[in-house]
Amino acid sequence: MTAATRTPDQQLAVDLAIEAGRLLVDLRSSGPTGRELGDIGDRRANTLLLERLAAARPDDAVLSEEAADDLARVDADRVWIIDPVDGTREYGLGDRPDWAVHVALWERGGDPALSRLTAAAVGLPALGVVSGVDDDEVYAAPVGNGGVDGGGLLPPRTGSRPRIVLSASRPPRFADAVAEAVGGDLVPLGSAGAKTAAVVRGEADAYIHAGGQYQWDSAAPAGVALARGFVAVRIDGSPLEYNVADTYLPDLVVCRADLADAILGAIADEGAAGR
């Protein structure tokens, strides 16, 4: 798929990630810092996304990290799942690129097994980049002085060993076993969206997480990764399920397809996949 073949929903996801990202980058250079900046950014980006979706897709339901969960969405056929700022702490620091804007669309299929994410975008506003479901990245230059110099989330590679990104504050207990299984190196990075984008962009090879997440943390990243041919599953290898009543979705593996068996096998050997 290319930009020319995006569906209207897929284009909308990209456009929303761009617009929210520009708002957040501009806000980042306007004065507030730290937690105050994160709180303001979350609120303003959430308001923007909800307003745009209400105007563009008034009949669709929305699940947002920053809004009350209306469980009527569980019976809806189309649900947008959004995280206005994924990696709020990194966003508030002012000089970090590893935060993201998540926009995804879940659609119900005739059979429950056919319900899936049909549109997704992960914006990396500090880098001026949006990754969608096609291979054509969208470049949306940062506005104001809130961007970060440099074009990547990670330093350039210095060797051929696979890089496995993970949370710095909540690394999985099986992380060392996974690194050994694939002969790789563990690299801490913020934001589920940024970590998935690092894999999709070729800066890393896998992302592992078991420290707790919610549907809005992984919907857009998983939608982008799956559409581009990467593996995105739970740590026991089961599919990620969205638009269910319980928003808690605590674990995630995103990786190159050729690494999936080794990674999931190492997790199973550690006894971490049983829940």
PDB file of C-alpha atoms in Angstrom:
ATOM      1  CA  MET A   1       0.000   0.000   0.000  1.00  0.00           C
ATOM      2  CA  THR A   2       1.112   3.548  -0.733  1.00  0.00           C
ATOM      3  CA  ALA A   3      -0.159   6.996   0.142  1.00  0.00           C
ATOM      4  CA  ALA A   4      -2.107   7.032  -3.116  1.00  0.00           C
ATOM      5  CA  THR A   5      -4.177   4.027  -2.028  1.00  0.00           C
ATOM      6  CA  ARG A   6      -5.066   5.110   1.508  1.00  0.00           C
ATOM      7  CA  THR A   7      -8.741   4.848   2.367  1.00  0.00           C
ATOM      8  CA  PRO A   8     -10.494   7.999   3.604  1.00  0.00           C
ATOM      9  CA  ASP A   9     -10.286   6.658   7.166  1.00  0.00           C
ATOM     10  CA  GLN A  10      -6.577   5.953   6.839  1.00  0.00           C
ATOM     11  CA  GLN A  11      -5.967   9.449   5.503  1.00  0.00           C
ATOM     12  CA  LEU A  12      -8.033  10.926   8.321  1.00  0.00           C
ATOM     13  CA  ALA A  13      -5.920   9.089  10.900  1.00  0.00           C
ATOM     14  CA  VAL A  14      -2.752  10.555   9.379  1.00  0.00           C
ATOM     15  CA  ASP A  15      -4.242  14.048   9.155  1.00  0.00           C
ATOM     16  CA  LEU A  16      -5.373  13.969  12.782  1.00  0.00           C
ATOM     17  CA  ALA A  17      -1.965  12.804  13.989  1.00  0.00           C
ATOM     18  CA  ILE A  18      -0.337  15.646  12.052  1.00  0.00           C
ATOM     19  CA  GLU A  19      -2.686  18.306  13.393  1.00  0.00           C
ATOM     20  CA  ALA A  20      -2.488  17.164  17.017  1.00  0.00           C
ATOM     21  CA  GLY A  21       1.267  16.841  16.708  1.00  0.00           C
ATOM     22  CA  ARG A  22       1.655  20.387  15.462  1.00  0.00           C
ATOM     23  CA  LEU A  23      -0.439  21.669  18.346  1.00  0.00           C
ATOM     24  CA  LEU A  24       1.724  19.772  20.829  1.00  0.00           C
ATOM     25  CA  VAL A  25       5.045  20.875  19.347  1.00  0.00           C
ATOM     26  CA  ASP A  26       3.911  24.487  19.309  1.00  0.00           C
ATOM     27  CA  LEU A  27       2.711  24.216  22.914  1.00  0.00           C
ATOM     28  CA  ARG A  28       6.037  22.703  23.935  1.00  0.00           C
ATOM     29  CA  SER A  29       7.798  25.941  23.016  1.00  0.00           C
ATOM     30  CA  SER A  30       5.269  28.243  24.684  1.00  0.00           C
ATOM     31  CA  GLY A  31       6.425  28.175  28.309  1.00  0.00           C
ATOM     32  CA  PRO A  32       5.012  25.331  30.443  1.00  0.00           C
ATOM     33  CA  THR A  33       7.330  22.445  31.300  1.00  0.00           C
ATOM     34  CA  GLY A  34       7.273  19.112  33.048  1.00  0.00           C
ATOM     35  CA  ARG A  35       4.012  17.756  34.402  1.00  0.00           C
ATOM     36  CA  GLU A  36       2.174  21.014  33.718  1.00  0.00           C
ATOM     37  CA  LEU A  37       3.113  20.802  30.038  1.00  0.00           C
ATOM     38  CA  GLY A  38       2.069  17.163  29.895  1.00  0.00           C
ATOM     39  CA  ASP A  39      -1.317  17.859  31.467  1.00  0.00           C
ATOM     40  CA  ILE A  40      -2.036  20.829  29.193  1.00  0.00           C
ATOM     41  CA  GLY A  41      -0.893  18.927  26.116  1.00  0.00           C
ATOM     42  CA  ASP A  42      -3.064  15.927  26.948  1.00  0.00           C
ATOM     43  CA  ARG A  43      -6.155  18.109  27.400  1.00  0.00           C
ATOM     44  CA  ARG A  44      -5.703  20.277  24.338  1.00  0.00           C
ATOM     45  CA  ALA A  45      -4.757  17.465  21.975  1.00  0.00           C
ATOM     46  CA  ASN A  46      -7.651  15.370  23.254  1.00  0.00           C
ATOM     47  CA  THR A  47     -10.102  18.228  22.687  1.00  0.00           C
ATOM     48  CA  LEU A  48      -8.796  18.756  19.168  1.00  0.00           C
ATOM     49  CA  LEU A  49      -9.047  15.075  18.249  1.00  0.00           C
ATOM     50  CA  LEU A  50     -12.542  14.678  19.690  1.00  0.00           C
ATOM     51  CA  GLU A  51     -13.776  17.791  17.886  1.00  0.00           C
ATOM     52  CA  ARG A  52     -12.296  16.697  14.557  1.00  0.00           C
ATOM     53  CA  LEU A  53     -13.725  13.192  14.854  1.00  0.00           C
ATOM     54  CA  ALA A  54     -17.157  14.517  15.826  1.00  0.00           C
ATOM     55  CA  ALA A  55     -17.133  16.665  12.692  1.00  0.00           C
ATOM     56  CA  ALA A  56     -15.660  14.116  10.283  1.00  0.00           C
ATOM     57  CA  ARG A  57     -17.201  10.882  11.620  1.00  0.00           C
ATOM     58  CA  PRO A  58     -20.203  11.897  13.751  1.00  0.00           C
ATOM     59  CA  ASP A  59     -21.675   8.395  13.874  1.00  0.00           C
ATOM     60  CA  ASP A  60     -18.507   6.706  15.144  1.00  0.00           C
ATOM     61  CA  ALA A  61     -17.688   5.968  18.780  1.00  0.00           C
ATOM     62  CA  VAL A  62     -14.436   7.065  20.410  1.00  0.00           C
ATOM     63  CA  LEU A  63     -12.288   5.554  23.148  1.00  0.00           C
ATOM     64  CA  SER A  64      -9.697   8.010  24.456  1.00  0.00           C
ATOM     65  CA  GLU A  65      -7.267   7.840  27.338  1.00  0.00           C
ATOM     66  CA  GLU A  66      -8.267  11.382  28.267  1.00  0.00           C
ATOM     67  CA  ALA A  67     -12.070  11.034  28.187  1.00  0.00           C
ATOM     68  CA  ALA A  68     -14.690   9.099  30.127  1.00  0.00           C
ATOM     69  CA  ASP A  69     -15.276   5.661  28.654  1.00  0.00           C
ATOM     70  CA  ASP A  70     -18.793   5.346  27.245  1.00  0.00           C
ATOM     71  CA  LEU A  71     -19.361   1.585  27.204  1.00  0.00           C
ATOM     72  CA  ALA A  72     -21.940   1.998  24.458  1.00  0.00           C
ATOM     73  CA  ARG A  73     -18.864   1.770  22.220  1.00  0.00           C
ATOM     74  CA  VAL A  74     -18.749  -1.991  22.841  1.00  0.00           C
ATOM     75  CA  ASP A  75     -21.828  -2.375  20.618  1.00  0.00           C
ATOM     76  CA  ALA A  76     -20.645   0.119  17.994  1.00  0.00           C
ATOM     77  CA  ASP A  77     -19.435  -1.002  14.586  1.00  0.00           C
ATOM     78  CA  ARG A  78     -16.723   1.651  14.328  1.00  0.00           C
ATOM     79  CA  VAL A  79     -14.605   2.904  17.229  1.00  0.00           C
ATOM     80  CA  TRP A  80     -11.711   5.352  17.070  1.00  0.00           C
ATOM     81  CA  ILE A  81      -9.102   4.576  19.729  1.00  0.00           C
ATOM     82  CA  ILE A  82      -6.865   7.528  20.524  1.00  0.00           C
ATOM     83  CA  ASP A  83      -4.065   8.534  22.850  1.00  0.00           C
ATOM     84  CA  PRO A  84      -3.485  12.284  22.493  1.00  0.00           C
ATOM     85  CA  VAL A  85      -0.008  12.114  24.054  1.00  0.00           C
ATOM     86  CA  ASP A  86       1.628   8.731  24.494  1.00  0.00           C
ATOM     87  CA  GLY A  87       4.698   9.272  26.635  1.00  0.00           C
ATOM     88  CA  THR A  88       3.474  12.289  28.574  1.00  0.00           C
ATOM     89  CA  ARG A  89       6.559  12.302  30.807  1.00  0.00           C
ATOM     90  CA  GLU A  90       8.930  12.396  27.837  1.00  0.00           C
ATOM     91  CA  TYR A  91       6.830  15.096  26.197  1.00  0.00           C
ATOM     92  CA  GLY A  92       7.028  17.220  29.343  1.00  0.00           C
ATOM     93  CA  LEU A  93      10.827  17.011  29.466  1.00  0.00           C
ATOM     94  CA  GLY A  94      11.044  19.244  26.409  1.00  0.00           C
ATOM     95  CA  ASP A  95      14.103  17.743  24.729  1.00  0.00           C
ATOM     96  CA  ARG A  96      12.979  14.157  24.112  1.00  0.00           C
ATOM     97  CA  PRO A  97      11.679  12.852  20.764  1.00  0.00           C
ATOM     98  CA  ASP A  98      10.239   9.603  22.155  1.00  0.00           C
ATOM     99  CA  TRP A  99       6.585  10.539  22.584  1.00  0.00           C
ATOM    100  CA  ALA A 100       3.738  10.072  20.152  1.00  0.00           C
ATOM    101  CA  VAL A 101       0.183  10.769  19.039  1.00  0.00           C
ATOM    102  CA  HIS A 102      -1.972   7.663  18.472  1.00  0.00           C
ATOM    103  CA  VAL A 103      -5.021   7.506  16.204  1.00  0.00           C
ATOM    104  CA  ALA A 104      -6.603   4.171  15.238  1.00  0.00           C
ATOM    105  CA  LEU A 105      -9.924   2.892  13.927  1.00  0.00           C
ATOM    106  CA  TRP A 106     -11.374  -0.462  14.944  1.00  0.00           C
ATOM    107  CA  GLU A 107     -14.177  -1.910  12.807  1.00  0.00           C
ATOM    108  CA  ARG A 108     -16.506  -4.779  13.576  1.00  0.00           C
ATOM    109  CA  GLY A 109     -16.514  -7.695  11.155  1.00  0.00           C
ATOM    110  CA  GLY A 110     -19.427  -9.991  10.352  1.00  0.00           C
ATOM    111  CA  ASP A 111     -17.644 -12.612  12.441  1.00  0.00           C
ATOM    112  CA  PRO A 112     -15.901 -11.571  15.686  1.00  0.00           C
ATOM    113  CA  ALA A 113     -12.657 -12.969  14.300  1.00  0.00           C
ATOM    114  CA  LEU A 114     -12.885 -10.453  11.448  1.00  0.00           C
ATOM    115  CA  SER A 115     -13.136  -7.392  13.700  1.00  0.00           C
ATOM    116  CA  ARG A 116      -9.884  -5.501  13.326  1.00  0.00           C
ATOM    117  CA  LEU A 117      -7.950  -2.263  13.154  1.00  0.00           C
ATOM    118  CA  THR A 118      -8.518  -0.785   9.697  1.00  0.00           C
ATOM    119  CA  ALA A 119      -6.803   2.583  10.037  1.00  0.00           C
ATOM    120  CA  ALA A 120      -3.929   3.722  12.212  1.00  0.00           C
ATOM    121  CA  ALA A 121      -1.335   6.442  12.513  1.00  0.00           C
ATOM    122  CA  VAL A 122       1.482   7.020  14.979  1.00  0.00           C
ATOM    123  CA  GLY A 123       2.775  10.571  14.949  1.00  0.00           C
ATOM    124  CA  LEU A 124       6.262  11.437  16.164  1.00  0.00           C
ATOM    125  CA  PRO A 125       5.706  15.181  16.338  1.00  0.00           C
ATOM    126  CA  ALA A 126       9.155  16.099  17.648  1.00  0.00           C
ATOM    127  CA  LEU A 127      10.667  14.478  14.550  1.00  0.00           C
ATOM    128  CA  GLY A 128       7.991  15.791  12.200  1.00  0.00           C
ATOM    129  CA  VAL A 129       7.051  12.280  11.064  1.00  0.00           C
ATOM    130  CA  VAL A 130       3.815  10.268  10.954  1.00  0.00           C
ATOM    131  CA  SER A 131       3.822   6.520  10.325  1.00  0.00           C
ATOM    132  CA  GLY A 132       0.594   5.154   8.866  1.00  0.00           C
ATOM    133  CA  VAL A 133      -0.502   1.796   7.524  1.00  0.00           C
ATOM    134  CA  ASP A 134       1.376   2.259   4.241  1.00  0.00           C
ATOM    135  CA  ASP A 135       5.103   2.414   3.588  1.00  0.00           C
ATOM    136  CA  ASP A 136       5.080   6.133   2.743  1.00  0.00           C
ATOM    137  CA  GLU A 137       5.962   8.100   5.856  1.00  0.00           C
ATOM    138  CA  VAL A 138       4.437  11.546   6.040  1.00  0.00           C
ATOM    139  CA  TYR A 139       6.803  14.373   6.836  1.00  0.00           C
ATOM    140  CA  ALA A 140       5.160  17.191   8.750  1.00  0.00           C
ATOM    141  CA  ALA A 141       7.842  19.636   9.849  1.00  0.00           C
ATOM    142  CA  PRO A 142       7.673  20.611  13.530  1.00  0.00           C
ATOM    143  CA  VAL A 143       6.141  23.993  14.241  1.00  0.00           C
ATOM    144  CA  GLY A 144       7.872  26.554  16.450  1.00  0.00           C
ATOM    145  CA  ASN A 145      10.799  25.562  18.642  1.00  0.00           C
ATOM    146  CA  GLY A 146       9.325  22.456  20.206  1.00  0.00           C
ATOM    147  CA  GLY A 147      10.912  19.994  17.813  1.00  0.00           C
ATOM    148  CA  VAL A 148      14.082  18.026  18.442  1.00  0.00           C
ATOM    149  CA  ASP A 149      17.122  18.232  16.195  1.00  0.00           C
ATOM    150  CA  GLY A 150      18.051  14.962  14.506  1.00  0.00           C
ATOM    151  CA  GLY A 151      16.100  12.504  12.423  1.00  0.00           C
ATOM    152  CA  GLY A 152      15.910   9.418  14.604  1.00  0.00           C
ATOM    153  CA  LEU A 153      14.674   7.972  17.858  1.00  0.00           C
ATOM    154  CA  LEU A 154      17.893   6.026  18.487  1.00  0.00           C
ATOM    155  CA  PRO A 155      21.583   6.574  17.736  1.00  0.00           C
ATOM    156  CA  PRO A 156      22.795   5.021  14.472  1.00  0.00           C
ATOM    157  CA  ARG A 157      23.575   1.325  14.616  1.00  0.00           C
ATOM    158  CA  THR A 158      27.193   0.370  15.216  1.00  0.00           C
ATOM    159  CA  GLY A 159      26.832  -3.347  14.512  1.00  0.00           C
ATOM    160  CA  SER A 160      24.506  -6.057  13.260  1.00  0.00           C
ATOM    161  CA  ARG A 161      23.048  -7.249  16.564  1.00  0.00           C
ATOM    162  CA  PRO A 162      19.259  -6.877  16.817  1.00  0.00           C
ATOM    163  CA  ARG A 163      18.068  -4.018  19.002  1.00  0.00           C
ATOM    164  CA  ILE A 164      15.181  -4.662  21.393  1.00  0.00           C
ATOM    165  CA  VAL A 165      13.458  -1.576  22.751  1.00  0.00           C
ATOM    166  CA  LEU A 166      11.713  -1.657  26.101  1.00  0.00           C
ATOM    167  CA  SER A 167      10.559   0.541  28.936  1.00  0.00           C
ATOM    168  CA  ALA A 168      13.324   2.052  31.060  1.00  0.00           C
ATOM    169  CA  SER A 169      11.112   2.141  34.156  1.00  0.00           C
ATOM    170  CA  ARG A 170       9.217  -1.149  33.688  1.00  0.00           C
ATOM    171  CA  PRO A 171      11.436  -3.614  31.800  1.00  0.00           C
ATOM    172  CA  PRO A 172       9.952  -7.119  31.503  1.00  0.00           C
ATOM    173  CA  ARG A 173      11.575  -9.704  33.745  1.00  0.00           C
ATOM    174  CA  PHE A 174      12.131 -11.860  30.656  1.00  0.00           C
ATOM    175  CA  ALA A 175      14.034  -9.128  28.794  1.00  0.00           C
ATOM    176  CA  ASP A 176      17.493 -10.650  29.285  1.00  0.00           C
ATOM    177  CA  ALA A 177      16.251 -14.051  28.103  1.00  0.00           C
ATOM    178  CA  VAL A 178      14.813 -12.514  24.947  1.00  0.00           C
ATOM    179  CA  ALA A 179      18.038 -10.632  24.245  1.00  0.00           C
ATOM    180  CA  GLU A 180      20.044 -13.831  24.644  1.00  0.00           C
ATOM    181  CA  ALA A 181      17.658 -15.802  22.418  1.00  0.00           C
ATOM    182  CA  VAL A 182      18.094 -13.436  19.470  1.00  0.00           C
ATOM    183  CA  GLY A 183      21.649 -12.313  20.200  1.00  0.00           C
ATOM    184  CA  GLY A 184      20.433  -8.774  20.680  1.00  0.00           C
ATOM    185  CA  ASP A 185      20.893  -5.680  22.805  1.00  0.00           C
ATOM    186  CA  LEU A 186      18.316  -4.081  25.101  1.00  0.00           C
ATOM    187  CA  VAL A 187      17.684  -0.382  24.479  1.00  0.00           C
ATOM    188  CA  PRO A 188      15.405   1.706  26.751  1.00  0.00           C
ATOM    189  CA  LEU A 189      13.037   4.146  25.049  1.00  0.00           C
ATOM    190  CA  GLY A 190       9.903   6.057  26.038  1.00  0.00           C
ATOM    191  CA  SER A 191       6.354   5.725  24.645  1.00  0.00           C
ATOM    192  CA  ALA A 192       4.758   2.608  23.182  1.00  0.00           C
ATOM    193  CA  GLY A 193       4.217   4.514  19.950  1.00  0.00           C
ATOM    194  CA  ALA A 194       7.840   5.601  19.736  1.00  0.00           C
ATOM    195  CA  LYS A 195       9.101   2.103  20.483  1.00  0.00           C
ATOM    196  CA  THR A 196       6.865   0.579  17.816  1.00  0.00           C
ATOM    197  CA  ALA A 197       7.858   3.318  15.374  1.00  0.00           C
ATOM    198  CA  ALA A 198      11.511   2.493  16.020  1.00  0.00           C
ATOM    199  CA  VAL A 199      10.805  -1.075  14.887  1.00  0.00           C
ATOM    200  CA  VAL A 200       8.735  -0.049  11.868  1.00  0.00           C
ATOM    201  CA  ARG A 201      11.355   2.522  10.824  1.00  0.00           C
ATOM    202  CA  GLY A 202      14.165  -0.028  11.071  1.00  0.00           C
ATOM    203  CA  GLU A 203      15.920   1.643  13.999  1.00  0.00           C
ATOM    204  CA  ALA A 204      15.128  -1.353  16.221  1.00  0.00           C
ATOM    205  CA  ASP A 205      14.070  -4.937  15.580  1.00  0.00           C
ATOM    206  CA  ALA A 206      11.673  -5.741  18.417  1.00  0.00           C
ATOM    207  CA  TYR A 207       9.671  -4.143  21.212  1.00  0.00           C
ATOM    208  CA  ILE A 208       8.701  -6.126  24.296  1.00  0.00           C
ATOM    209  CA  HIS A 209       6.443  -4.995  27.133  1.00  0.00           C
ATOM    210  CA  ALA A 210       4.712  -6.580  30.105  1.00  0.00           C
ATOM    211  CA  GLY A 211       4.420  -3.722  32.572  1.00  0.00           C
ATOM    212  CA  GLY A 212       0.788  -2.793  32.019  1.00  0.00           C
ATOM    213  CA  GLN A 213      -0.910  -0.903  29.195  1.00  0.00           C
ATOM    214  CA  TYR A 214      -4.388  -0.052  27.935  1.00  0.00           C
ATOM    215  CA  GLN A 215      -6.059  -0.350  24.553  1.00  0.00           C
ATOM    216  CA  TRP A 216      -5.147   3.214  23.571  1.00  0.00           C
ATOM    217  CA  ASP A 217      -1.463   2.530  24.263  1.00  0.00           C
ATOM    218  CA  SER A 218      -1.162  -0.175  21.628  1.00  0.00           C
ATOM    219  CA  ALA A 219      -4.041   0.175  19.134  1.00  0.00           C
ATOM    220  CA  ALA A 220      -2.409   2.630  16.736  1.00  0.00           C
ATOM    221  CA  PRO A 221       1.098   1.130  17.082  1.00  0.00           C
ATOM    222  CA  ALA A 222      -0.236  -2.385  16.491  1.00  0.00           C
ATOM    223  CA  GLY A 223      -2.374  -1.224  13.570  1.00  0.00           C
ATOM    224  CA  VAL A 224       0.635   0.352  11.875  1.00  0.00           C
ATOM    225  CA  ALA A 225       2.914  -2.615  12.566  1.00  0.00           C
ATOM    226  CA  LEU A 226       0.451  -5.267  11.378  1.00  0.00           C
ATOM    227  CA  ALA A 227      -0.374  -3.384   8.193  1.00  0.00           C
ATOM    228  CA  ARG A 228       3.328  -3.178   7.373  1.00  0.00           C
ATOM    229  CA  GLY A 229       3.965  -6.892   7.821  1.00  0.00           C
ATOM    230  CA  PHE A 230       5.393  -6.939  11.333  1.00  0.00           C
ATOM    231  CA  VAL A 231       4.224  -9.199  14.136  1.00  0.00           C
ATOM    232  CA  ALA A 232       2.135  -7.547  16.874  1.00  0.00           C
ATOM    233  CA  VAL A 233       0.740  -9.908  19.508  1.00  0.00           C
ATOM    234  CA  ARG A 234       0.440 -10.444  23.238  1.00  0.00           C
ATOM    235  CA  ILE A 235       3.378 -12.075  25.012  1.00  0.00           C
ATOM    236  CA  ASP A 236       1.731 -15.513  24.777  1.00  0.00           C
ATOM    237  CA  GLY A 237       1.343 -15.096  21.017  1.00  0.00           C
ATOM    238  CA  SER A 238      -2.411 -14.512  21.133  1.00  0.00           C
ATOM    239  CA  PRO A 239      -4.036 -11.702  19.133  1.00  0.00           C
ATOM    240  CA  LEU A 240      -4.501  -8.231  20.550  1.00  0.00           C
ATOM    241  CA  GLU A 241      -8.221  -7.582  21.094  1.00  0.00           C
ATOM    242  CA  TYR A 242      -9.734  -4.115  20.926  1.00  0.00           C
ATOM    243  CA  ASN A 243     -13.098  -2.545  21.738  1.00  0.00           C
ATOM    244  CA  VAL A 244     -13.784  -4.923  24.589  1.00  0.00           C
ATOM    245  CA  ALA A 245     -15.256  -3.594  27.820  1.00  0.00           C
ATOM    246  CA  ASP A 246     -12.071  -3.917  29.872  1.00  0.00           C
ATOM    247  CA  THR A 247      -9.568  -1.428  28.462  1.00  0.00           C
ATOM    248  CA  TYR A 248      -6.611  -3.076  30.232  1.00  0.00           C
ATOM    249  CA  LEU A 249      -4.285  -4.754  27.726  1.00  0.00           C
ATOM    250  CA  PRO A 250      -1.091  -5.211  29.713  1.00  0.00           C
ATOM    251  CA  ASP A 251       1.489  -6.740  27.390  1.00  0.00           C
ATOM    252  CA  LEU A 252       2.759  -6.502  23.840  1.00  0.00           C
ATOM    253  CA  VAL A 253       5.370  -7.830  21.428  1.00  0.00           C
ATOM    254  CA  VAL A 254       6.089  -6.031  18.162  1.00  0.00           C
ATOM    255  CA  CYS A 255       8.885  -7.447  16.050  1.00  0.00           C
ATOM    256  CA  ARG A 256      10.219  -8.470  12.682  1.00  0.00           C
ATOM    257  CA  ALA A 257       8.504 -11.650  11.551  1.00  0.00           C
ATOM    258  CA  ASP A 258      11.760 -13.608  11.447  1.00  0.00           C
ATOM    259  CA  LEU A 259      12.388 -12.940  15.152  1.00  0.00           C
ATOM    260  CA  ALA A 260       8.913 -13.803  16.420  1.00  0.00           C
ATOM    261  CA  ASP A 261       9.418 -17.506  17.150  1.00  0.00           C
ATOM    262  CA  ALA A 262      12.643 -16.933  19.078  1.00  0.00           C
ATOM    263  CA  ILE A 263      11.200 -14.046  21.095  1.00  0.00           C
ATOM    264  CA  LEU A 264       7.919 -15.751  21.969  1.00  0.00           C
ATOM    265  CA  GLY A 265       9.756 -18.991  22.724  1.00  0.00           C
ATOM    266  CA  ALA A 266      12.098 -17.235  25.134  1.00  0.00           C
ATOM    267  CA  ILE A 267       9.148 -15.591  26.883  1.00  0.00           C
ATOM    268  CA  ALA A 268       7.363 -18.945  27.200  1.00  0.00           C
ATOM    269  CA  ASP A 269      10.507 -20.613  28.543  1.00  0.00           C
ATOM    270  CA  GLU A 270      10.650 -17.982  31.270  1.00  0.00           C
ATOM    271  CA  GLY A 271       7.076 -18.824  32.236  1.00  0.00           C
ATOM    272  CA  ALA A 272       6.024 -15.238  31.627  1.00  0.00           C
ATOM    273  CA  ALA A 273       3.366 -15.894  29.007  1.00  0.00           C
ATOM    274  CA  GLY A 274       0.893 -17.585  31.331  1.00  0.00           C
ATOM    275  CA  ARG A 275      -1.649 -15.122  32.691  1.00  0.00           C
TER     276      ARG A 275
END
